[in-house]
Amino acid sequence: PYPLCALAVSASHPNFHESPLFLHSEVVSTTSYSKITHKQEVSLSQKPTYSSVWKVQHIDPTARFEFEGHPVPANASVIITHCSTNKHLASDKNCIRNDFGPEFEVCTHIFQDIHRVEQPQNVWAFVTGAPEGYAPE
């Protein structure tokens, strides 16, 4: 069960930034692309625009229409698609080192096999708690 198009995604915590930040992406250009893969860049923006509107879709393409407009269950595997460009939120094993340590690059790209089925790089979940047995370092 998933909504057709989520409003701009707020991705900030009030202790880090006083106003909400929105997950933002725009078409690849000579000045806007992901650092490692040169795919469509994903960043955070202070202004909600159509470039920060995403839709959450069922992982099974044949069930997407049926579940359109329904609530998204916690911990369910989903595909998150950028409404403006119709590309999926993705992350591959491309590591970026920054002040917080190593992180995987996040971009928008449709990773599919020869049967046009989305690959694990496009699968996400809204997790509500730590998995059983998880111990932070």
A tleap script that builds the chain and sets N, CA, C and O, in Angstrom:
source leaprc.protein.ff14SB
mol = sequence {
  NPRO TYR PRO LEU CYS ALA LEU ALA VAL SER
  ALA SER HIE PRO ASN PHE HIE GLU SER PRO
  LEU PHE LEU HIE SER GLU VAL VAL SER THR
  THR SER TYR SER LYS ILE THR HIE LYS GLN
  GLU VAL SER LEU SER GLN LYS PRO THR TYR
  SER SER VAL TRP LYS VAL GLN HIE ILE ASP
  PRO THR ALA ARG PHE GLU PHE GLU GLY HIE
  PRO VAL PRO ALA ASN ALA SER VAL ILE ILE
  THR HIE CYS SER THR ASN LYS HIE LEU ALA
  SER ASP LYS ASN CYS ILE ARG ASN ASP PHE
  GLY PRO GLU PHE GLU VAL CYS THR HIE ILE
  PHE GLN ASP ILE HIE ARG VAL GLU GLN PRO
  GLN ASN VAL TRP ALA PHE VAL THR GLY ALA
  PRO GLU GLY TYR ALA PRO CGLU
}
set mol.1.N position { 0.822 -1.195 0.000 }
set mol.1.CA position { 0.000 0.000 0.000 }
set mol.1.C position { 0.866 1.258 0.000 }
set mol.1.O position { 1.676 1.448 0.907 }
set mol.2.N position { 0.707 2.109 -0.994 }
set mol.2.CA position { 1.605 3.245 -1.152 }
set mol.2.C position { 0.917 4.446 -1.782 }
set mol.2.O position { 0.068 4.280 -2.658 }
set mol.3.N position { 1.269 5.654 -1.350 }
set mol.3.CA position { 0.675 6.838 -1.970 }
set mol.3.C position { 1.274 7.076 -3.354 }
set mol.3.O position { 2.448 6.789 -3.586 }
set mol.4.N position { 0.465 7.598 -4.267 }
set mol.4.CA position { 0.940 7.866 -5.620 }
set mol.4.C position { 2.085 8.863 -5.587 }
set mol.4.O position { 3.129 8.629 -6.196 }
set mol.5.N position { 1.903 9.958 -4.894 }
set mol.5.CA position { 2.953 10.971 -4.891 }
set mol.5.C position { 3.025 11.610 -3.513 }
set mol.5.O position { 2.100 12.297 -3.080 }
set mol.6.N position { 4.113 11.376 -2.847 }
set mol.6.CA position { 4.304 11.970 -1.527 }
set mol.6.C position { 4.627 13.446 -1.711 }
set mol.6.O position { 5.230 13.829 -2.713 }
set mol.7.N position { 4.239 14.258 -0.770 }
set mol.7.CA position { 4.656 15.657 -0.814 }
set mol.7.C position { 6.150 15.712 -0.540 }
set mol.7.O position { 6.773 14.689 -0.254 }
set mol.8.N position { 6.712 16.881 -0.627 }
set mol.8.CA position { 8.156 17.019 -0.429 }
set mol.8.C position { 8.579 16.298 0.841 }
set mol.8.O position { 7.925 16.414 1.877 }
set mol.9.N position { 9.658 15.566 0.758 }
set mol.9.CA position { 10.116 14.733 1.859 }
set mol.9.C position { 10.951 15.563 2.822 }
set mol.9.O position { 11.993 16.091 2.435 }
set mol.10.N position { 10.517 15.684 4.053 }
set mol.10.CA position { 11.291 16.384 5.067 }
set mol.10.C position { 12.346 15.428 5.589 }
set mol.10.O position { 12.029 14.324 6.031 }
set mol.11.N position { 13.597 15.848 5.538 }
set mol.11.CA position { 14.676 14.930 5.881 }
set mol.11.C position { 15.632 15.536 6.895 }
set mol.11.O position { 16.841 15.314 6.820 }
set mol.12.N position { 15.102 16.295 7.840 }
set mol.12.CA position { 16.006 16.899 8.803 }
set mol.12.C position { 15.475 16.740 10.221 }
set mol.12.O position { 14.284 16.509 10.432 }
set mol.13.N position { 16.360 16.866 11.170 }
set mol.13.CA position { 16.030 16.768 12.581 }
set mol.13.C position { 16.124 18.178 13.167 }
set mol.13.O position { 17.072 18.899 12.855 }
set mol.14.N position { 15.177 18.591 14.001 }
set mol.14.CA position { 15.181 19.967 14.515 }
set mol.14.C position { 16.459 20.344 15.263 }
set mol.14.O position { 16.781 21.530 15.334 }
set mol.15.N position { 17.187 19.399 15.816 }
set mol.15.CA position { 18.439 19.712 16.506 }
set mol.15.C position { 19.571 20.050 15.536 }
set mol.15.O position { 20.558 20.666 15.939 }
set mol.16.N position { 19.446 19.656 14.258 }
set mol.16.CA position { 20.494 19.900 13.281 }
set mol.16.C position { 20.210 21.120 12.420 }
set mol.16.O position { 21.133 21.828 12.016 }
set mol.17.N position { 18.951 21.364 12.140 }
set mol.17.CA position { 18.573 22.473 11.260 }
set mol.17.C position { 17.191 22.951 11.678 }
set mol.17.O position { 16.272 22.143 11.814 }
set mol.18.N position { 17.032 24.256 11.882 }
set mol.18.CA position { 15.766 24.750 12.428 }
set mol.18.C position { 14.594 24.663 11.455 }
set mol.18.O position { 13.454 24.509 11.894 }
set mol.19.N position { 14.837 24.757 10.159 }
set mol.19.CA position { 13.741 24.583 9.201 }
set mol.19.C position { 13.926 23.238 8.481 }
set mol.19.O position { 15.048 22.740 8.386 }
set mol.20.N position { 12.842 22.655 7.979 }
set mol.20.CA position { 12.970 21.343 7.335 }
set mol.20.C position { 13.810 21.414 6.064 }
set mol.20.O position { 13.822 22.429 5.368 }
set mol.21.N position { 14.504 20.333 5.778 }
set mol.21.CA position { 15.252 20.184 4.533 }
set mol.21.C position { 14.507 19.170 3.674 }
set mol.21.O position { 13.912 18.229 4.199 }
set mol.22.N position { 14.538 19.357 2.367 }
set mol.22.CA position { 13.774 18.519 1.463 }
set mol.22.C position { 14.703 17.766 0.518 }
set mol.22.O position { 15.656 18.335 -0.015 }
set mol.23.N position { 14.416 16.483 0.316 }
set mol.23.CA position { 15.173 15.665 -0.612 }
set mol.23.C position { 14.932 16.208 -2.012 }
set mol.23.O position { 13.790 16.280 -2.463 }
set mol.24.N position { 16.001 16.591 -2.700 }
set mol.24.CA position { 15.911 17.342 -3.953 }
set mol.24.C position { 16.749 16.658 -5.024 }
set mol.24.O position { 17.799 16.093 -4.717 }
set mol.25.N position { 16.310 16.699 -6.255 }
set mol.25.CA position { 17.087 16.181 -7.381 }
set mol.25.C position { 16.673 16.908 -8.640 }
set mol.25.O position { 15.520 17.314 -8.783 }
set mol.26.N position { 17.621 17.074 -9.560 }
set mol.26.CA position { 17.296 17.673 -10.847 }
set mol.26.C position { 18.081 16.978 -11.950 }
set mol.26.O position { 19.015 16.223 -11.680 }
set mol.27.N position { 17.701 17.235 -13.174 }
set mol.27.CA position { 18.285 16.565 -14.334 }
set mol.27.C position { 19.799 16.788 -14.372 }
set mol.27.O position { 20.287 17.856 -14.004 }
set mol.28.N position { 20.531 15.772 -14.817 }
set mol.28.CA position { 21.987 15.864 -14.946 }
set mol.28.C position { 22.342 16.985 -15.910 }
set mol.28.O position { 21.758 17.114 -16.986 }
set mol.29.N position { 23.321 17.798 -15.494 }
set mol.29.CA position { 23.831 18.864 -16.357 }
set mol.29.C position { 25.341 18.944 -16.157 }
set mol.29.O position { 25.909 18.142 -15.415 }
set mol.30.N position { 25.985 19.884 -16.799 }
set mol.30.CA position { 27.436 20.021 -16.650 }
set mol.30.C position { 27.827 20.480 -15.250 }
set mol.30.O position { 28.979 20.318 -14.846 }
set mol.31.N position { 26.886 21.048 -14.509 }
set mol.31.CA position { 27.184 21.513 -13.157 }
set mol.31.C position { 26.473 20.728 -12.062 }
set mol.31.O position { 26.762 20.922 -10.882 }
set mol.32.N position { 25.551 19.847 -12.433 }
set mol.32.CA position { 24.776 19.105 -11.440 }
set mol.32.C position { 24.768 17.616 -11.786 }
set mol.32.O position { 24.060 17.182 -12.695 }
set mol.33.N position { 25.560 16.844 -11.052 }
set mol.33.CA position { 25.618 15.397 -11.226 }
set mol.33.C position { 26.251 14.790 -9.990 }
set mol.33.O position { 26.940 15.482 -9.242 }
set mol.34.N position { 26.024 13.496 -9.766 }
set mol.34.CA position { 26.597 12.843 -8.588 }
set mol.34.C position { 28.116 12.738 -8.753 }
set mol.34.O position { 28.617 12.577 -9.866 }
set mol.35.N position { 28.825 12.827 -7.658 }
set mol.35.CA position { 30.288 12.968 -7.673 }
set mol.35.C position { 31.036 11.776 -8.276 }
set mol.35.O position { 32.015 11.970 -8.996 }
set mol.36.N position { 30.594 10.555 -7.996 }
set mol.36.CA position { 31.335 9.378 -8.441 }
set mol.36.C position { 30.774 8.802 -9.739 }
set mol.36.O position { 31.519 8.591 -10.696 }
set mol.37.N position { 29.470 8.547 -9.776 }
set mol.37.CA position { 28.876 7.868 -10.929 }
set mol.37.C position { 28.422 8.824 -12.029 }
set mol.37.O position { 28.125 8.385 -13.140 }
set mol.38.N position { 28.363 10.116 -11.739 }
set mol.38.CA position { 27.910 11.142 -12.687 }
set mol.38.C position { 26.465 10.905 -13.136 }
set mol.38.O position { 26.089 11.220 -14.265 }
set mol.39.N position { 25.674 10.349 -12.235 }
set mol.39.CA position { 24.240 10.178 -12.489 }
set mol.39.C position { 23.507 11.379 -11.880 }
set mol.39.O position { 24.147 12.332 -11.436 }
set mol.40.N position { 22.196 11.338 -11.856 }
set mol.40.CA position { 21.401 12.450 -11.345 }
set mol.40.C position { 21.640 12.617 -9.849 }
set mol.40.O position { 21.396 11.696 -9.070 }
set mol.41.N position { 22.114 13.786 -9.455 }
set mol.41.CA position { 22.479 14.072 -8.064 }
set mol.41.C position { 21.252 14.201 -7.159 }
set mol.41.O position { 20.202 14.687 -7.578 }
set mol.42.N position { 21.408 13.758 -5.916 }
set mol.42.CA position { 20.385 13.930 -4.883 }
set mol.42.C position { 21.019 14.756 -3.771 }
set mol.42.O position { 22.139 14.475 -3.344 }
set mol.43.N position { 20.306 15.768 -3.308 }
set mol.43.CA position { 20.827 16.620 -2.245 }
set mol.43.C position { 19.669 17.065 -1.361 }
set mol.43.O position { 18.522 16.684 -1.591 }
set mol.44.N position { 19.974 17.869 -0.356 }
set mol.44.CA position { 18.952 18.448 0.505 }
set mol.44.C position { 18.818 19.928 0.178 }
set mol.44.O position { 19.813 20.610 -0.065 }
set mol.45.N position { 17.585 20.421 0.173 }
set mol.45.CA position { 17.313 21.814 -0.156 }
set mol.45.C position { 16.402 22.417 0.901 }
set mol.45.O position { 15.592 21.712 1.503 }
set mol.46.N position { 16.533 23.722 1.130 }
set mol.46.CA position { 15.673 24.403 2.099 }
set mol.46.C position { 14.333 24.799 1.493 }
set mol.46.O position { 13.384 25.084 2.223 }
set mol.47.N position { 14.245 24.820 0.159 }
set mol.47.CA position { 13.017 25.259 -0.495 }
set mol.47.C position { 12.279 24.063 -1.101 }
set mol.47.O position { 12.859 23.312 -1.885 }
set mol.48.N position { 11.011 23.884 -0.747 }
set mol.48.CA position { 10.233 22.818 -1.375 }
set mol.48.C position { 9.787 23.242 -2.780 }
set mol.48.O position { 9.041 24.209 -2.936 }
set mol.49.N position { 10.242 22.524 -3.777 }
set mol.49.CA position { 9.849 22.774 -5.160 }
set mol.49.C position { 9.397 21.450 -5.767 }
set mol.49.O position { 9.422 20.420 -5.093 }
set mol.50.N position { 8.989 21.467 -7.020 }
set mol.50.CA position { 8.598 20.206 -7.660 }
set mol.50.C position { 9.798 19.261 -7.788 }
set mol.50.O position { 9.618 18.054 -7.947 }
set mol.51.N position { 11.008 19.797 -7.721 }
set mol.51.CA position { 12.212 18.954 -7.751 }
set mol.51.C position { 12.401 18.188 -6.446 }
set mol.51.O position { 13.304 17.358 -6.342 }
set mol.52.N position { 11.563 18.458 -5.453 }
set mol.52.CA position { 11.646 17.734 -4.187 }
set mol.52.C position { 10.376 16.930 -3.903 }
set mol.52.O position { 10.027 16.683 -2.749 }
set mol.53.N position { 9.692 16.528 -4.976 }
set mol.53.CA position { 8.486 15.704 -4.837 }
set mol.53.C position { 8.813 14.296 -5.327 }
set mol.53.O position { 9.365 14.111 -6.411 }
set mol.54.N position { 8.460 13.306 -4.502 }
set mol.54.CA position { 8.781 11.904 -4.774 }
set mol.54.C position { 7.537 11.061 -4.608 }
set mol.54.O position { 6.625 11.444 -3.876 }
set mol.55.N position { 7.481 9.915 -5.276 }
set mol.55.CA position { 6.384 8.980 -5.071 }
set mol.55.C position { 6.950 7.656 -4.581 }
set mol.55.O position { 8.025 7.226 -5.000 }
set mol.56.N position { 6.210 7.028 -3.695 }
set mol.56.CA position { 6.595 5.744 -3.129 }
set mol.56.C position { 5.765 4.687 -3.839 }
set mol.56.O position { 4.537 4.773 -3.876 }
set mol.57.N position { 6.443 3.681 -4.409 }
set mol.57.CA position { 5.751 2.669 -5.199 }
set mol.57.C position { 6.015 1.273 -4.649 }
set mol.57.O position { 7.045 1.006 -4.029 }
set mol.58.N position { 5.059 0.402 -4.894 }
set mol.58.CA position { 5.195 -1.004 -4.521 }
set mol.58.C position { 6.386 -1.594 -5.266 }
set mol.58.O position { 6.650 -1.218 -6.408 }
set mol.59.N position { 7.092 -2.498 -4.640 }
set mol.59.CA position { 8.267 -3.104 -5.260 }
set mol.59.C position { 7.905 -3.960 -6.469 }
set mol.59.O position { 8.714 -4.111 -7.383 }
set mol.60.N position { 6.701 -4.519 -6.483 }
set mol.60.CA position { 6.237 -5.348 -7.594 }
set mol.60.C position { 5.549 -4.455 -8.630 }
set mol.60.O position { 4.501 -3.881 -8.336 }
set mol.61.N position { 6.115 -4.325 -9.837 }
set mol.61.CA position { 5.520 -3.436 -10.842 }
set mol.61.C position { 4.078 -3.798 -11.210 }
set mol.61.O position { 3.301 -2.919 -11.584 }
set mol.62.N position { 3.713 -5.068 -11.109 }
set mol.62.CA position { 2.353 -5.476 -11.462 }
set mol.62.C position { 1.345 -5.086 -10.387 }
set mol.62.O position { 0.143 -5.081 -10.648 }
set mol.63.N position { 1.811 -4.759 -9.184 }
set mol.63.CA position { 0.909 -4.403 -8.080 }
set mol.63.C position { 0.864 -2.896 -7.825 }
set mol.63.O position { 0.105 -2.450 -6.965 }
set mol.64.N position { 1.644 -2.112 -8.537 }
set mol.64.CA position { 1.736 -0.675 -8.255 }
set mol.64.C position { 0.405 0.048 -8.397 }
set mol.64.O position { 0.055 0.861 -7.542 }
set mol.65.N position { -0.335 -0.226 -9.448 }
set mol.65.CA position { -1.614 0.459 -9.651 }
set mol.65.C position { -2.606 0.095 -8.554 }
set mol.65.O position { -3.346 0.949 -8.065 }
set mol.66.N position { -2.616 -1.167 -8.177 }
set mol.66.CA position { -3.548 -1.664 -7.153 }
set mol.66.C position { -3.323 -1.000 -5.791 }
set mol.66.O position { -4.281 -0.722 -5.070 }
set mol.67.N position { -2.062 -0.747 -5.441 }
set mol.67.CA position { -1.741 -0.193 -4.130 }
set mol.67.C position { -1.591 1.327 -4.130 }
set mol.67.O position { -1.246 1.914 -3.104 }
set mol.68.N position { -1.843 1.956 -5.249 }
set mol.68.CA position { -1.723 3.401 -5.349 }
set mol.68.C position { -2.656 4.094 -4.359 }
set mol.68.O position { -3.846 3.782 -4.307 }
set mol.69.N position { -2.120 5.038 -3.565 }
set mol.69.CA position { -2.922 5.809 -2.636 }
set mol.69.C position { -3.084 5.201 -1.256 }
set mol.69.O position { -3.708 5.819 -0.394 }
set mol.70.N position { -2.550 4.026 -1.016 }
set mol.70.CA position { -2.653 3.370 0.281 }
set mol.70.C position { -1.465 3.761 1.179 }
set mol.70.O position { -0.427 4.180 0.666 }
set mol.71.N position { -1.599 3.631 2.498 }
set mol.71.CA position { -0.481 3.917 3.397 }
set mol.71.C position { 0.694 2.967 3.155 }
set mol.71.O position { 0.512 1.832 2.714 }
set mol.72.N position { 1.889 3.448 3.447 }
set mol.72.CA position { 3.100 2.634 3.291 }
set mol.72.C position { 3.386 1.946 4.617 }
set mol.72.O position { 3.568 2.626 5.627 }
set mol.73.N position { 3.431 0.608 4.645 }
set mol.73.CA position { 3.748 -0.075 5.898 }
set mol.73.C position { 5.230 0.105 6.261 }
set mol.73.O position { 6.091 0.150 5.381 }
set mol.74.N position { 5.510 0.204 7.542 }
set mol.74.CA position { 6.892 0.322 8.005 }
set mol.74.C position { 7.674 -0.927 7.633 }
set mol.74.O position { 7.135 -2.034 7.642 }
set mol.75.N position { 8.928 -0.744 7.312 }
set mol.75.CA position { 9.891 -1.804 7.005 }
set mol.75.C position { 9.586 -2.567 5.714 }
set mol.75.O position { 10.232 -3.580 5.446 }
set mol.76.N position { 8.630 -2.117 4.912 }
set mol.76.CA position { 8.321 -2.784 3.638 }
set mol.76.C position { 9.287 -2.290 2.561 }
set mol.76.O position { 9.642 -1.111 2.535 }
set mol.77.N position { 9.703 -3.175 1.689 }
set mol.77.CA position { 10.563 -2.793 0.566 }
set mol.77.C position { 9.751 -1.996 -0.444 }
set mol.77.O position { 8.666 -2.417 -0.845 }
set mol.78.N position { 10.280 -0.836 -0.858 }
set mol.78.CA position { 9.579 0.050 -1.785 }
set mol.78.C position { 10.559 0.627 -2.805 }
set mol.78.O position { 11.776 0.550 -2.639 }
set mol.79.N position { 10.004 1.198 -3.846 }
set mol.79.CA position { 10.762 1.958 -4.840 }
set mol.79.C position { 10.349 3.419 -4.650 }
set mol.79.O position { 9.158 3.722 -4.584 }
set mol.80.N position { 11.332 4.329 -4.562 }
set mol.80.CA position { 11.054 5.758 -4.407 }
set mol.80.C position { 11.441 6.441 -5.715 }
set mol.80.O position { 12.598 6.395 -6.133 }
set mol.81.N position { 10.457 7.077 -6.358 }
set mol.81.CA position { 10.662 7.648 -7.689 }
set mol.81.C position { 10.532 9.162 -7.653 }
set mol.81.O position { 9.611 9.705 -7.044 }
set mol.82.N position { 11.462 9.832 -8.311 }
set mol.82.CA position { 11.442 11.287 -8.414 }
set mol.82.C position { 10.365 11.684 -9.416 }
set mol.82.O position { 10.428 11.278 -10.576 }
set mol.83.N position { 9.376 12.473 -8.990 }
set mol.83.CA position { 8.232 12.800 -9.844 }
set mol.83.C position { 8.627 13.621 -11.075 }
set mol.83.O position { 8.055 13.436 -12.149 }
set mol.84.N position { 9.587 14.511 -10.930 }
set mol.84.CA position { 9.964 15.387 -12.034 }
set mol.84.C position { 10.672 14.650 -13.168 }
set mol.84.O position { 10.448 14.960 -14.338 }
set mol.85.N position { 11.521 13.681 -12.836 }
set mol.85.CA position { 12.315 12.990 -13.866 }
set mol.85.C position { 11.935 11.527 -14.045 }
set mol.85.O position { 12.394 10.882 -14.987 }
set mol.86.N position { 11.107 10.997 -13.159 }
set mol.86.CA position { 10.666 9.602 -13.200 }
set mol.86.C position { 11.825 8.611 -13.067 }
set mol.86.O position { 11.767 7.513 -13.620 }
set mol.87.N position { 12.871 8.992 -12.338 }
set mol.87.CA position { 13.993 8.097 -12.051 }
set mol.87.C position { 13.908 7.686 -10.592 }
set mol.87.O position { 13.389 8.429 -9.759 }
set mol.88.N position { 14.421 6.494 -10.285 }
set mol.88.CA position { 14.325 5.950 -8.930 }
set mol.88.C position { 15.500 6.405 -8.053 }
set mol.88.O position { 16.622 6.581 -8.528 }
set mol.89.N position { 15.207 6.589 -6.771 }
set mol.89.CA position { 16.259 6.840 -5.799 }
set mol.89.C position { 17.133 5.595 -5.750 }
set mol.89.O position { 16.619 4.479 -5.682 }
set mol.90.N position { 18.446 5.778 -5.785 }
set mol.90.CA position { 19.351 4.631 -5.868 }
set mol.90.C position { 20.613 4.863 -5.056 }
set mol.90.O position { 21.007 5.999 -4.794 }
set mol.91.N position { 21.231 3.772 -4.667 }
set mol.91.CA position { 22.536 3.825 -4.018 }
set mol.91.C position { 23.282 2.553 -4.384 }
set mol.91.O position { 22.755 1.449 -4.251 }
set mol.92.N position { 24.492 2.718 -4.839 }
set mol.92.CA position { 25.332 1.575 -5.189 }
set mol.92.C position { 26.508 1.542 -4.223 }
set mol.92.O position { 26.572 2.367 -3.311 }
set mol.93.N position { 27.419 0.632 -4.395 }
set mol.93.CA position { 28.545 0.500 -3.478 }
set mol.93.C position { 29.679 1.458 -3.830 }
set mol.93.O position { 30.847 1.067 -3.835 }
set mol.94.N position { 29.340 2.698 -4.122 }
set mol.94.CA position { 30.330 3.734 -4.400 }
set mol.94.C position { 30.488 4.571 -3.146 }
set mol.94.O position { 29.567 5.283 -2.746 }
set mol.95.N position { 31.651 4.486 -2.531 }
set mol.95.CA position { 31.871 5.096 -1.224 }
set mol.95.C position { 32.465 6.497 -1.355 }
set mol.95.O position { 33.401 6.723 -2.121 }
set mol.96.N position { 31.902 7.429 -0.593 }
set mol.96.CA position { 32.403 8.803 -0.509 }
set mol.96.C position { 32.885 9.016 0.920 }
set mol.96.O position { 32.184 8.673 1.872 }
set mol.97.N position { 34.057 9.571 1.070 }
set mol.97.CA position { 34.574 9.886 2.412 }
set mol.97.C position { 34.334 11.379 2.672 }
set mol.97.O position { 34.620 12.225 1.824 }
set mol.98.N position { 33.802 11.680 3.862 }
set mol.98.CA position { 33.582 13.069 4.232 }
set mol.98.C position { 33.882 13.233 5.726 }
set mol.98.O position { 34.460 12.339 6.344 }
set mol.99.N position { 33.494 14.362 6.301 }
set mol.99.CA position { 33.772 14.636 7.710 }
set mol.99.C position { 33.114 13.641 8.655 }
set mol.99.O position { 33.560 13.486 9.791 }
set mol.100.N position { 32.064 12.964 8.208 }
set mol.100.CA position { 31.338 12.012 9.043 }
set mol.100.C position { 31.825 10.583 8.846 }
set mol.100.O position { 31.328 9.670 9.505 }
set mol.101.N position { 32.776 10.375 7.962 }
set mol.101.CA position { 33.282 9.040 7.662 }
set mol.101.C position { 32.808 8.588 6.287 }
set mol.101.O position { 32.268 9.394 5.529 }
set mol.102.N position { 33.000 7.314 5.952 }
set mol.102.CA position { 32.584 6.837 4.626 }
set mol.102.C position { 31.064 6.698 4.517 }
set mol.102.O position { 30.402 6.242 5.449 }
set mol.103.N position { 30.529 7.096 3.376 }
set mol.103.CA position { 29.101 6.974 3.090 }
set mol.103.C position { 28.931 6.490 1.662 }
set mol.103.O position { 29.786 6.741 0.812 }
set mol.104.N position { 27.832 5.798 1.393 }
set mol.104.CA position { 27.531 5.390 0.028 }
set mol.104.C position { 26.879 6.547 -0.712 }
set mol.104.O position { 26.051 7.267 -0.155 }
set mol.105.N position { 27.261 6.720 -1.978 }
set mol.105.CA position { 26.680 7.771 -2.807 }
set mol.105.C position { 25.201 7.459 -3.087 }
set mol.105.O position { 24.842 6.318 -3.376 }
set mol.106.N position { 24.359 8.482 -2.998 }
set mol.106.CA position { 22.944 8.362 -3.324 }
set mol.106.C position { 22.696 9.205 -4.570 }
set mol.106.O position { 23.153 10.344 -4.662 }
set mol.107.N position { 21.968 8.636 -5.526 }
set mol.107.CA position { 21.654 9.336 -6.771 }
set mol.107.C position { 20.270 8.888 -7.238 }
set mol.107.O position { 19.606 8.116 -6.548 }
set mol.108.N position { 19.838 9.358 -8.385 }
set mol.108.CA position { 18.627 8.803 -8.978 }
set mol.108.C position { 19.014 8.160 -10.295 }
set mol.108.O position { 19.647 8.778 -11.152 }
set mol.109.N position { 18.623 6.913 -10.435 }
set mol.109.CA position { 18.924 6.134 -11.635 }
set mol.109.C position { 18.067 4.876 -11.588 }
set mol.109.O position { 17.790 4.355 -10.508 }
set mol.110.N position { 17.653 4.391 -12.728 }
set mol.110.CA position { 16.868 3.161 -12.764 }
set mol.110.C position { 17.802 1.990 -13.063 }
set mol.110.O position { 18.255 1.811 -14.194 }
set mol.111.N position { 18.079 1.201 -12.034 }
set mol.111.CA position { 18.875 -0.014 -12.201 }
set mol.111.C position { 17.893 -1.146 -12.494 }
set mol.111.O position { 17.071 -1.483 -11.643 }
set mol.112.N position { 17.968 -1.738 -13.693 }
set mol.112.CA position { 17.062 -2.826 -14.072 }
set mol.112.C position { 17.850 -3.948 -14.731 }
set mol.112.O position { 18.914 -3.730 -15.311 }
set mol.113.N position { 17.296 -5.165 -14.626 }
set mol.113.CA position { 17.898 -6.291 -15.336 }
set mol.113.C position { 17.308 -6.347 -16.753 }
set mol.113.O position { 16.569 -5.447 -17.152 }
set mol.114.N position { 17.630 -7.391 -17.505 }
set mol.114.CA position { 17.164 -7.481 -18.893 }
set mol.114.C position { 15.652 -7.654 -19.001 }
set mol.114.O position { 15.077 -7.462 -20.072 }
set mol.115.N position { 15.001 -8.022 -17.880 }
set mol.115.CA position { 13.543 -8.181 -17.863 }
set mol.115.C position { 12.841 -6.935 -17.332 }
set mol.115.O position { 11.643 -6.965 -17.052 }
set mol.116.N position { 13.583 -5.844 -17.195 }
set mol.116.CA position { 13.080 -4.553 -16.705 }
set mol.116.C position { 12.553 -4.627 -15.267 }
set mol.116.O position { 11.579 -3.963 -14.912 }
set mol.117.N position { 13.213 -5.443 -14.456 }
set mol.117.CA position { 12.879 -5.550 -13.039 }
set mol.117.C position { 13.922 -4.743 -12.264 }
set mol.117.O position { 15.122 -4.869 -12.507 }
set mol.118.N position { 13.448 -3.904 -11.321 }
set mol.118.CA position { 14.360 -3.078 -10.539 }
set mol.118.C position { 15.326 -3.949 -9.736 }
set mol.118.O position { 14.961 -5.013 -9.236 }
set mol.119.N position { 16.549 -3.477 -9.628 }
set mol.119.CA position { 17.599 -4.174 -8.906 }
set mol.119.C position { 17.670 -3.679 -7.458 }
set mol.119.O position { 17.044 -2.674 -7.120 }
set mol.120.N position { 18.432 -4.379 -6.595 }
set mol.120.CA position { 18.512 -3.982 -5.175 }
set mol.120.C position { 18.982 -2.545 -4.947 }
set mol.120.O position { 18.676 -1.966 -3.905 }
set mol.121.N position { 19.714 -1.958 -5.890 }
set mol.121.CA position { 20.177 -0.573 -5.728 }
set mol.121.C position { 19.012 0.413 -5.642 }
set mol.121.O position { 19.178 1.520 -5.129 }
set mol.122.N position { 17.833 0.022 -6.142 }
set mol.122.CA position { 16.656 0.892 -6.131 }
set mol.122.C position { 15.671 0.570 -5.014 }
set mol.122.O position { 14.623 1.211 -4.933 }
set mol.123.N position { 15.964 -0.390 -4.162 }
set mol.123.CA position { 15.017 -0.823 -3.128 }
set mol.123.C position { 15.319 -0.113 -1.805 }
set mol.123.O position { 16.459 -0.095 -1.342 }
set mol.124.N position { 14.282 0.466 -1.210 }
set mol.124.CA position { 14.394 1.214 0.040 }
set mol.124.C position { 13.324 0.733 1.012 }
set mol.124.O position { 12.414 -0.002 0.627 }
set mol.125.N position { 13.432 1.147 2.268 }
set mol.125.CA position { 12.413 0.857 3.284 }
set mol.125.C position { 12.399 1.999 4.289 }
set mol.125.O position { 13.441 2.583 4.586 }
set mol.126.N position { 11.221 2.319 4.813 }
set mol.126.CA position { 11.095 3.288 5.894 }
set mol.126.C position { 11.170 2.496 7.194 }
set mol.126.O position { 10.186 1.887 7.614 }
set mol.127.N position { 12.330 2.505 7.825 }
set mol.127.CA position { 12.592 1.691 9.006 }
set mol.127.C position { 12.216 2.479 10.252 }
set mol.127.O position { 12.594 3.642 10.394 }
set mol.128.N position { 11.467 1.842 11.161 }
set mol.128.CA position { 10.993 2.534 12.359 }
set mol.128.C position { 11.821 2.227 13.591 }
set mol.128.O position { 11.627 2.864 14.626 }
set mol.129.N position { 12.722 1.290 13.516 }
set mol.129.CA position { 13.561 0.954 14.662 }
set mol.129.C position { 14.728 0.094 14.219 }
set mol.129.O position { 14.764 -0.385 13.085 }
set mol.130.N position { 15.667 -0.097 15.105 }
set mol.130.CA position { 16.825 -0.916 14.801 }
set mol.130.C position { 16.432 -2.385 14.699 }
set mol.130.O position { 15.617 -2.865 15.487 }
set mol.131.N position { 17.007 -3.103 13.729 }
set mol.131.CA position { 16.711 -4.537 13.622 }
set mol.131.C position { 17.132 -5.293 14.876 }
set mol.131.O position { 18.050 -4.873 15.581 }
set mol.132.N position { 16.469 -6.392 15.150 }
set mol.132.CA position { 16.800 -7.195 16.329 }
set mol.132.C position { 18.244 -7.659 16.244 }
set mol.132.O position { 18.682 -8.148 15.203 }
set mol.133.N position { 18.982 -7.509 17.333 }
set mol.133.CA position { 20.374 -7.924 17.375 }
set mol.133.C position { 21.342 -6.838 16.924 }
set mol.133.O position { 22.555 -7.050 16.940 }
set mol.134.N position { 20.821 -5.661 16.517 }
set mol.134.CA position { 21.687 -4.571 16.056 }
set mol.134.C position { 22.324 -3.888 17.271 }
set mol.134.O position { 21.634 -3.549 18.232 }
set mol.135.N position { 23.620 -3.692 17.220 }
set mol.135.CA position { 24.327 -2.988 18.282 }
set mol.135.C position { 25.156 -1.875 17.648 }
set mol.135.O position { 26.066 -2.170 16.873 }
set mol.136.N position { 24.875 -0.611 17.949 }
set mol.136.CA position { 25.664 0.483 17.341 }
set mol.136.C position { 27.118 0.414 17.799 }
set mol.136.O position { 27.432 -0.031 18.903 }
set mol.137.N position { 27.989 0.874 16.902 }
set mol.137.CA position { 29.435 0.848 17.212 }
set mol.137.C position { 29.834 1.965 18.132 }
set mol.137.O position { 31.006 2.084 18.487 }
savepdb mol mol.pdb
quit
